[in-house]
mmCIF file of C-alpha atoms in Angstrom:
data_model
loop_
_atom_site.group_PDB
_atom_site.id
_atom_site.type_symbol
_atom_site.label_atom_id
_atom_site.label_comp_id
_atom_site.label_asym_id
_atom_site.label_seq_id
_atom_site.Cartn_x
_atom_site.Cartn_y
_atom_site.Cartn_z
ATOM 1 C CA UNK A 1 14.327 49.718 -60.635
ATOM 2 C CA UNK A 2 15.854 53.073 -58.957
ATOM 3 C CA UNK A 3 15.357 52.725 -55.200
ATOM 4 C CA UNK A 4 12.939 55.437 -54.119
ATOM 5 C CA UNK A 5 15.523 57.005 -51.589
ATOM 6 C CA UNK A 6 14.029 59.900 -48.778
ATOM 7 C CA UNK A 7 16.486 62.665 -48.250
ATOM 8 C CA UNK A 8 14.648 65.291 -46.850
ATOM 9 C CA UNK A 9 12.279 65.223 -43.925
ATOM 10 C CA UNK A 10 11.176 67.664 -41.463
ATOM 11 C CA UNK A 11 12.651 67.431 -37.668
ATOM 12 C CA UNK A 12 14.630 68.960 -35.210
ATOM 13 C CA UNK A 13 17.046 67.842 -32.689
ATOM 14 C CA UNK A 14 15.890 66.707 -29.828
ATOM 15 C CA UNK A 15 12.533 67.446 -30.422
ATOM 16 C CA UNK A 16 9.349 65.052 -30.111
ATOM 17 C CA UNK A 17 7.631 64.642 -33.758
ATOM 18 C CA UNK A 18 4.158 62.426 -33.155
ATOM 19 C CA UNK A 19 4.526 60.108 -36.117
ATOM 20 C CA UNK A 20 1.260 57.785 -35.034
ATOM 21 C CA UNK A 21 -1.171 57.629 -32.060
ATOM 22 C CA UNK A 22 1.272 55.072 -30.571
ATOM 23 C CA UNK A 23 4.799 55.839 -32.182
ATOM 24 C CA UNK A 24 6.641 59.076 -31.431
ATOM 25 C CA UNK A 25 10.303 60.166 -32.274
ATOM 26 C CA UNK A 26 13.619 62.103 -30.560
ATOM 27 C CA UNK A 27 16.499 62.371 -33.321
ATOM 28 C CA UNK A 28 19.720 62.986 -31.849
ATOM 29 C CA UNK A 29 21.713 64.985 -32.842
ATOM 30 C CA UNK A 30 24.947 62.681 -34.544
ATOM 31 C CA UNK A 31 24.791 63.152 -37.862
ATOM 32 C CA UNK A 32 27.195 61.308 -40.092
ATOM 33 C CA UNK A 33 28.017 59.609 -43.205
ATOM 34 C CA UNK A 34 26.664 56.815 -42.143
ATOM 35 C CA UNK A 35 23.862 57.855 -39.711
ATOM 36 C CA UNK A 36 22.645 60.364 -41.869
ATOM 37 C CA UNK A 37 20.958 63.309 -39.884
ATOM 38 C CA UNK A 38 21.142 61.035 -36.966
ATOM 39 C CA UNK A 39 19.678 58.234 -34.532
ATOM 40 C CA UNK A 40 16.071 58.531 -34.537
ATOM 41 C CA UNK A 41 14.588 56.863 -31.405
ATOM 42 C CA UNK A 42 11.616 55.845 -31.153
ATOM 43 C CA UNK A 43 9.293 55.612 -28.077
ATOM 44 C CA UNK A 44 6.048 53.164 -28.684
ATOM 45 C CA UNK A 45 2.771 53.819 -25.542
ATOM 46 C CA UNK A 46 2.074 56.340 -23.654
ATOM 47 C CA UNK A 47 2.118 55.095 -19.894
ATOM 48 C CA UNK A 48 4.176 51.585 -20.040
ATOM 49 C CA UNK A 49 7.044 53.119 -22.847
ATOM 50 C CA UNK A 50 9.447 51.102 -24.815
ATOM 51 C CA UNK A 51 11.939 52.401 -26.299
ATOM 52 C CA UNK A 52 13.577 51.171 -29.550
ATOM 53 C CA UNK A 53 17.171 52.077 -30.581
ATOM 54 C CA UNK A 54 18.055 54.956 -27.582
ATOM 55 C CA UNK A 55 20.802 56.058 -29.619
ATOM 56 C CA UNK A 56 24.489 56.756 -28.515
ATOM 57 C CA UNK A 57 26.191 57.883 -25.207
ATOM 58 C CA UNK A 58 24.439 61.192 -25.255
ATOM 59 C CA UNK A 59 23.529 63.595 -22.451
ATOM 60 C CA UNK A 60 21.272 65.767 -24.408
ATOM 61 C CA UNK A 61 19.490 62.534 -26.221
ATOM 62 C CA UNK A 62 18.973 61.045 -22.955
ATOM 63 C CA UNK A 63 17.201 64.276 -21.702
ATOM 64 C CA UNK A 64 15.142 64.720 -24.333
ATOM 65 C CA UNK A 65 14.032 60.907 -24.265
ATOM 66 C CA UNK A 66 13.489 61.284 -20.708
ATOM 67 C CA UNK A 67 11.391 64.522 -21.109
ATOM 68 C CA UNK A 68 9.418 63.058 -24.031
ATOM 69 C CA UNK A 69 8.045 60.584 -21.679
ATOM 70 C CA UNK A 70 5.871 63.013 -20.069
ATOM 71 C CA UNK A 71 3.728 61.243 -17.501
ATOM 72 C CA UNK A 72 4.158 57.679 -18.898
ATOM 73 C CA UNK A 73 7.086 55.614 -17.741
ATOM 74 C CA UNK A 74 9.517 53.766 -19.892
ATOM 75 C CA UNK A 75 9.739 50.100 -19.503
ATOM 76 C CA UNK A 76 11.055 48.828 -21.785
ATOM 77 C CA UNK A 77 14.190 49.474 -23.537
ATOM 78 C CA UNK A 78 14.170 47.883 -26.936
ATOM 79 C CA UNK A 79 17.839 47.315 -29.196
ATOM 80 C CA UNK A 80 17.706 45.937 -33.168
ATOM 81 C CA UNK A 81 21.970 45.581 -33.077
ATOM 82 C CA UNK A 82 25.058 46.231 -30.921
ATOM 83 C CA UNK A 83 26.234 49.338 -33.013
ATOM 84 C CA UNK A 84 26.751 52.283 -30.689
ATOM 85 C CA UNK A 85 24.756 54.739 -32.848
ATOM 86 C CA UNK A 86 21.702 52.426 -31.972
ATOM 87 C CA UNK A 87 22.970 50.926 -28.191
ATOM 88 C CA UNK A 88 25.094 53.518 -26.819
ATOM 89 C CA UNK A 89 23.083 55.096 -24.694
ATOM 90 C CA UNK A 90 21.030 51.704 -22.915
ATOM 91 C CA UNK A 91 23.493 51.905 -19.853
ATOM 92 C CA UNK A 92 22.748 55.398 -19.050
ATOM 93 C CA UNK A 93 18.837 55.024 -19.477
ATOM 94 C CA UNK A 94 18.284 51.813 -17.841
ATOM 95 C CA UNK A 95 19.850 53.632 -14.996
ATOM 96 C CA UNK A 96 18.042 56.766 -15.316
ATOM 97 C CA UNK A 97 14.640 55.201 -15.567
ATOM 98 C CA UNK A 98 15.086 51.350 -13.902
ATOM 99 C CA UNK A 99 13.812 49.890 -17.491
ATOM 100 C CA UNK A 100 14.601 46.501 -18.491
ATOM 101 C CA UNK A 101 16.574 46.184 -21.856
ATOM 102 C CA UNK A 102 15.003 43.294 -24.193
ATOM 103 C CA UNK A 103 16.658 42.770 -28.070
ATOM 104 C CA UNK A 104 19.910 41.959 -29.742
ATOM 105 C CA UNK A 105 22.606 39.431 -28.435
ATOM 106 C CA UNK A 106 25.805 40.897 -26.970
ATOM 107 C CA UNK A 107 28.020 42.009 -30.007
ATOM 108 C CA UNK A 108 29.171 39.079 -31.968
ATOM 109 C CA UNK A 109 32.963 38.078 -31.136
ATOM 110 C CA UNK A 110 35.722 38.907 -33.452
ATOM 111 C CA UNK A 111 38.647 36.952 -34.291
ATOM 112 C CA UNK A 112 40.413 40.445 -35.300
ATOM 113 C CA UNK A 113 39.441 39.924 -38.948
ATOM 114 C CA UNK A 114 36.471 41.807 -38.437
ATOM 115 C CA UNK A 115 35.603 45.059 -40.529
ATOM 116 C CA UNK A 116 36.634 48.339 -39.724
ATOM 117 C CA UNK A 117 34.458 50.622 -37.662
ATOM 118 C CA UNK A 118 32.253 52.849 -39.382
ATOM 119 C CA UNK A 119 31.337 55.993 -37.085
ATOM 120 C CA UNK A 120 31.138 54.811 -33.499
ATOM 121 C CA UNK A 121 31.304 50.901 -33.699
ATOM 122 C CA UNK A 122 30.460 48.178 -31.822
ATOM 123 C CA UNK A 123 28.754 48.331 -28.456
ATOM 124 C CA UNK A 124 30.807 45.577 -26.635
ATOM 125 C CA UNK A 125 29.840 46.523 -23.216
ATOM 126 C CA UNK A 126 26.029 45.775 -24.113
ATOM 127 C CA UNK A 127 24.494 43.319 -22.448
ATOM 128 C CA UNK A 128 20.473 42.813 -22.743
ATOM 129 C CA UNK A 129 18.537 41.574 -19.576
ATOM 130 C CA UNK A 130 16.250 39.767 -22.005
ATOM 131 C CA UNK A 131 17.447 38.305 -25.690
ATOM 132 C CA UNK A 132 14.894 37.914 -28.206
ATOM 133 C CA UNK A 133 14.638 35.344 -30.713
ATOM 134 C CA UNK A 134 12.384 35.625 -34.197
ATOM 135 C CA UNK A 135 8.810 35.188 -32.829
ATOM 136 C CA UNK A 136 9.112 36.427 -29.326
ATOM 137 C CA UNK A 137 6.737 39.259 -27.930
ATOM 138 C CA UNK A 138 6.677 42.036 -25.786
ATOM 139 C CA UNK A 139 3.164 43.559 -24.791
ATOM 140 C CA UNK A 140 1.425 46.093 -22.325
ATOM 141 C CA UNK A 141 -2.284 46.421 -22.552
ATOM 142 C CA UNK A 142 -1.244 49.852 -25.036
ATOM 143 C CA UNK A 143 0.674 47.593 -27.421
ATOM 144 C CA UNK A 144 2.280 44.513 -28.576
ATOM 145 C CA UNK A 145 5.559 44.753 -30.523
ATOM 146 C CA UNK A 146 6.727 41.279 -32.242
ATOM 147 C CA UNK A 147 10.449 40.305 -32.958
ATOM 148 C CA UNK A 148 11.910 39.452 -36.160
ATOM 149 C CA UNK A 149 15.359 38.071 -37.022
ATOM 150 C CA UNK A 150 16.699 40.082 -39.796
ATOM 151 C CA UNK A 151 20.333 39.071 -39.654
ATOM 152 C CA UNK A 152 22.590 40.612 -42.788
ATOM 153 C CA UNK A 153 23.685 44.088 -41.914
ATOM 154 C CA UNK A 154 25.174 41.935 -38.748
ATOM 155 C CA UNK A 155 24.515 39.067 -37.271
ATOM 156 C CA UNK A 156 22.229 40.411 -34.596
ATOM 157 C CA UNK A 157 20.029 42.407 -36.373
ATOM 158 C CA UNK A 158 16.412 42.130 -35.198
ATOM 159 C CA UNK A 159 13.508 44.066 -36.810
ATOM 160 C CA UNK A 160 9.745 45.138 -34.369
ATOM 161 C CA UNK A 161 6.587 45.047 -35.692
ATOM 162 C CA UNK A 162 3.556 46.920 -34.341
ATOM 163 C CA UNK A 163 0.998 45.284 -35.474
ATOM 164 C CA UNK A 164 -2.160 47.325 -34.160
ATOM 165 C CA UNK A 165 -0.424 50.459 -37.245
ATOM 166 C CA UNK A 166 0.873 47.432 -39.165
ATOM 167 C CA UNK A 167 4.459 49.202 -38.910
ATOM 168 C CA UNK A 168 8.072 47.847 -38.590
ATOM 169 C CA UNK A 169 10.714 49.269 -36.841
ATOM 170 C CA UNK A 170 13.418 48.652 -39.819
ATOM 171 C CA UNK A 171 16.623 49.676 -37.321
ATOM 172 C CA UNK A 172 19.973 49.220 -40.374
ATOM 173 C CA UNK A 173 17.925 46.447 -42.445
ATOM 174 C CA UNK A 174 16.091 48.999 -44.435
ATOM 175 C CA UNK A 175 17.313 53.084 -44.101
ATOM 176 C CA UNK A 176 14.771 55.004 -45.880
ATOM 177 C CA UNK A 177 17.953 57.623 -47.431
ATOM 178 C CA UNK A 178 20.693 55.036 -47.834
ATOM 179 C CA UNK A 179 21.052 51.596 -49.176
ATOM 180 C CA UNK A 180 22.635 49.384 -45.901
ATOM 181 C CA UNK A 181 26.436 48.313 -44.799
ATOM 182 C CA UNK A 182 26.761 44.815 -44.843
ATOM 183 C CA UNK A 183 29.669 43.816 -43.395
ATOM 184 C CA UNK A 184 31.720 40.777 -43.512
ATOM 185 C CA UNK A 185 32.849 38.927 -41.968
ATOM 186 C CA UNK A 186 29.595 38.991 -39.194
ATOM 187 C CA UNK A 187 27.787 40.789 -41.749
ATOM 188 C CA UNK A 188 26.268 38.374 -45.115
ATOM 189 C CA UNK A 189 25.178 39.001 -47.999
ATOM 190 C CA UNK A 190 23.316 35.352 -48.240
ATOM 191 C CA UNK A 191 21.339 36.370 -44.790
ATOM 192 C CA UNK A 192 20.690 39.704 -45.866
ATOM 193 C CA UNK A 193 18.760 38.616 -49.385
ATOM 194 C CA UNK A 194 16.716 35.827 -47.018
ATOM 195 C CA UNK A 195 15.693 39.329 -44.268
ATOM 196 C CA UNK A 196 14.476 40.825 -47.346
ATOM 197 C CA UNK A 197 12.548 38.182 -48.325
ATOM 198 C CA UNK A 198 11.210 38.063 -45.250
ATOM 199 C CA UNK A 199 10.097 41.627 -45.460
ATOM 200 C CA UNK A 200 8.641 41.191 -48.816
ATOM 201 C CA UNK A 201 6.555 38.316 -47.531
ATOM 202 C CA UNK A 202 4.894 40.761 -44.604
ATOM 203 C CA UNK A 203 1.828 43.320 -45.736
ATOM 204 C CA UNK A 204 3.405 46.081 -43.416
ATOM 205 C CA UNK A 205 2.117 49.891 -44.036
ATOM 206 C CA UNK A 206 4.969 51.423 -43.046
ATOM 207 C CA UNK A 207 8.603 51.034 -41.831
ATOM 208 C CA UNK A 208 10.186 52.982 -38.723
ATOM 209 C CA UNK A 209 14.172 52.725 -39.855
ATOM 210 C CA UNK A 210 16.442 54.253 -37.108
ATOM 211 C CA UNK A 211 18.023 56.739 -39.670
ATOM 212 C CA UNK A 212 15.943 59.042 -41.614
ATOM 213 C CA UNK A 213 12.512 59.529 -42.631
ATOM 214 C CA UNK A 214 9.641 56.767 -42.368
ATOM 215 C CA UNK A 215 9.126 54.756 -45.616
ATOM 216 C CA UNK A 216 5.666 54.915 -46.588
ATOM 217 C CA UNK A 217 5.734 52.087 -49.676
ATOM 218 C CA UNK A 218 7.713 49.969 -48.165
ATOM 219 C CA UNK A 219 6.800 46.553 -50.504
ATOM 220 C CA UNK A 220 8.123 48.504 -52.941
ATOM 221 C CA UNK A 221 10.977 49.333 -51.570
ATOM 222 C CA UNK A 222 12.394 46.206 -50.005
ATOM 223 C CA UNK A 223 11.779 44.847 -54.061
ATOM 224 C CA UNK A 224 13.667 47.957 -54.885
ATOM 225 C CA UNK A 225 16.590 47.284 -52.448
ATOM 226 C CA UNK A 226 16.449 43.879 -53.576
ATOM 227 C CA UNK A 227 17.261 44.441 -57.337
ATOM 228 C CA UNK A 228 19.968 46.642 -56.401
ATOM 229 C CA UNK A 229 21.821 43.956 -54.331
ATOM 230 C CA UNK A 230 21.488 41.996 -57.334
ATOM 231 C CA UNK A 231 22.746 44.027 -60.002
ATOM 232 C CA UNK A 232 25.618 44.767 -57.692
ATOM 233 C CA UNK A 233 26.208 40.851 -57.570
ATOM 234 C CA UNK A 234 26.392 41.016 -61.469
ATOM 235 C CA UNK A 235 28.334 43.895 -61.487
ATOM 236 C CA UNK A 236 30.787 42.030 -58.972
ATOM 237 C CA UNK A 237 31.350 39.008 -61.518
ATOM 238 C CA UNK A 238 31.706 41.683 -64.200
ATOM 239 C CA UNK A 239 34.485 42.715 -62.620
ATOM 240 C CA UNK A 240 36.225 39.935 -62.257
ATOM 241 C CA UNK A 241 35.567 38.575 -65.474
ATOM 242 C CA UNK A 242 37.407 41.724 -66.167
ATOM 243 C CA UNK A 243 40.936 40.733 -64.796
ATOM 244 C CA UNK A 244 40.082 42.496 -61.838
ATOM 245 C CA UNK A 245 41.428 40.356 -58.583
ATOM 246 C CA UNK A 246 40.892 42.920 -55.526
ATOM 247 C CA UNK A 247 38.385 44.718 -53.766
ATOM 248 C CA UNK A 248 39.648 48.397 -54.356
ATOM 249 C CA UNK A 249 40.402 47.597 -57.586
ATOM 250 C CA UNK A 250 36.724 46.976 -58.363
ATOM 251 C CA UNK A 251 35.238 49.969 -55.775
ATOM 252 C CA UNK A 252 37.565 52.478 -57.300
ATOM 253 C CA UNK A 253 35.417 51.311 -60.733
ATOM 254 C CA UNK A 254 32.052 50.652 -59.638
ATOM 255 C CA UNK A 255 31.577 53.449 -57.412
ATOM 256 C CA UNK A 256 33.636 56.482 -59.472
ATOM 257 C CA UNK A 257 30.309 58.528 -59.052
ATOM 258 C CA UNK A 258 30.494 58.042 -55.477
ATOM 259 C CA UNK A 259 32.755 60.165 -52.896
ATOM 260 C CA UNK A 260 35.563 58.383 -51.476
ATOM 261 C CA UNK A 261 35.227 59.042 -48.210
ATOM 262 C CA UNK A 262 32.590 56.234 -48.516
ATOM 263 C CA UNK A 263 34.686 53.465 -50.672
ATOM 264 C CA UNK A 264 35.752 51.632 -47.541
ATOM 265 C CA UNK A 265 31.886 51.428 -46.728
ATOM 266 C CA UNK A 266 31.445 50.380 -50.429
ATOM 267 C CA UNK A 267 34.420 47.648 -50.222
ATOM 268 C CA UNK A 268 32.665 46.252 -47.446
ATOM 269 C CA UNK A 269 29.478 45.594 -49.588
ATOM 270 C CA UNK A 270 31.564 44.171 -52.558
ATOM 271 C CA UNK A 271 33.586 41.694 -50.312
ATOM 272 C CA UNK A 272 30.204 40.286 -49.057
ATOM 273 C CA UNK A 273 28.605 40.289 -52.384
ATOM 274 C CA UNK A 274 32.236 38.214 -53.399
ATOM 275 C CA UNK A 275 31.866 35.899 -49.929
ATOM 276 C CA UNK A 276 28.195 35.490 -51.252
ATOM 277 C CA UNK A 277 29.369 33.685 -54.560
ATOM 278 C CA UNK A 278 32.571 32.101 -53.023
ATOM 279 C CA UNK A 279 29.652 30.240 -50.795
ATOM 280 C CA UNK A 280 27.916 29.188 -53.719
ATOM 281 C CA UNK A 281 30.970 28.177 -55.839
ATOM 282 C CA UNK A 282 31.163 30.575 -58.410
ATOM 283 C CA UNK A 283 34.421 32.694 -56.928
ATOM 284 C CA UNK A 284 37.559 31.706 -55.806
ATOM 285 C CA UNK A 285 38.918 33.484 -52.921
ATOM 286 C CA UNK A 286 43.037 33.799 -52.251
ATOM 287 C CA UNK A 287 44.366 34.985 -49.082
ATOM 288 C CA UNK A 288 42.975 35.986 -45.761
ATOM 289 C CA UNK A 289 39.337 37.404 -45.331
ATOM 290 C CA UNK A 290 40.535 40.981 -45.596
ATOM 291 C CA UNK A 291 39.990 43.851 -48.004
ATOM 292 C CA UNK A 292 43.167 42.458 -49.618
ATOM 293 C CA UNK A 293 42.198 38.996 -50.560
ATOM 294 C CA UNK A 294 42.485 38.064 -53.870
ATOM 295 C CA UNK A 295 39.447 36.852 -55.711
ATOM 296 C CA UNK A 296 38.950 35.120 -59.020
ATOM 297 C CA UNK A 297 36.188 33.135 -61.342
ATOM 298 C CA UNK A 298 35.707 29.409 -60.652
#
């Protein structure tokens, strides 16, 4: 089952696309490799405003989210993970507009075996006024947004429903052009499978990711995203069934078709989908928790 990828849409920088009667977007303009055309953020009301994902330090985002406002005022400033590309930015808008910032924990400490950065990084200065655990709720008399713990792309990683438009802001856990990053060691596989369950489960219209276009089947699609991550697994104790022992070794194979400049993103989803069976007993891992460990059958 192909995964029904988006990779064109119709925006412009900075400018303020009405997506809903409650949810508009501001893209900023950071495109990437792995932000795509860049951070969409989204703002959710019309006179108490919350914000979700304000994007990265960025003087002409921050204008443009301030401007897009318009005659409401933002109170809330919302955060799915401490990557800067999503969290950046909540300094300079709590500051700018007095909002209070309710979401992720503070960025998960490293022993220095962590992964290495993709694009900006962690956020380590964030810190939220409010954290918010699976189940808790923010509300105005416009709208209600509900939390959901979706830890796998990181270990912080929360999802927002809006349930009046039964959407779901998706943040990393589901990208609409892209299949996600999970990185180990804060990043598992296990934990992402269970957030995808917990998607499937849900009878959401449509999901709100924080790069790219909206995804308008999204059942589908989590199912979709699902089988992937699966036949990776398989293709994972293919390779080492193979004779192949190290990460690279099995990238370099697995992901030929795919540019390079994206196999360290790529290693990091084939050492999680390896920590994922060393957990359950089926691989053998040699070494330290790096890209160089050694792995091998049970």
């Amino acid at each position: 089952m192909s995964i029904p990828f988006i990779k064109a849409f119709d925006f412009a920088y900075g400018q303020v696309d009405q997506l809903s009667p409650l949810v508009r977007r501001v893209i900023c303009n950071n495109p990437g490799p792995f932000t795509f055309t860049g951070t969409g953020t989204y703002l959710i009301g019309t006179s108490d405003i919350a914000v979700i994902d304000p994007g990265p330090v960025n003087d002409a985002h921050l204008a443009a989210l301030l401007a897009a406002a318009g005659g409401g005022q933002i109170t809330h400033i919302v955060v799915t993970h401490t990557h800067k590309d999503h969290c950046g930015g909540v300094a300079a808008l709590k500051q700018a507009t007095g909002a209070r910032v309710y979401g992720a924990t503070a960025h998960p400490e490293s022993d220095g075996t962590g992964a290495p950065a993709l694009d900006e990084g962690a956020d380590l200065e964030y810190r939220p006024d409010h954290v918010l655990a699976h189940g808790s709720v923010l509300e105005t008399d416009e709208w209600q947004l509900e939390t959901l713990a979706t830890p796998g792309h990181i270990s912080n990683h929360l999802c927002f429903a809006l349930p009046t438009e039964r959407a779901l802001f998706t943040g990393d856990h589901i990208m609409g052009w892209a299949t996600t990053v999970v990185a180990a060691p804060d990043g598992n596989m296990t934990d992402y499978y269970h957030s995808l369950d917990l998607l499937a489960a849900r009878d959401d219209m449509i999901y709100y990711p924080t790069h790219g276009a909206p995804v308008t089947d999204p059942q589908n699609f989590v199912h979709a995203v699902k089988q992937h991550r699966e036949m990776r697994d398989e293709q994972v104790l293919a390779q080492l069934a193979s004779g192949k022992t190290r990460i690279m070794d099995m990238v370099a194979d697995m992901y030929k078709d795919v540019d390079k400049s994206l196999h360290i993103a790529a290693a990091l989803n084939v050492q999680a989908h390896l920590e994922r069976h060393v957990a359950t007993g089926r691989v053998v891992q040699n070494g330290t928790r790096l890209l160089n460990a050694e792995y091998r059958l049970a």
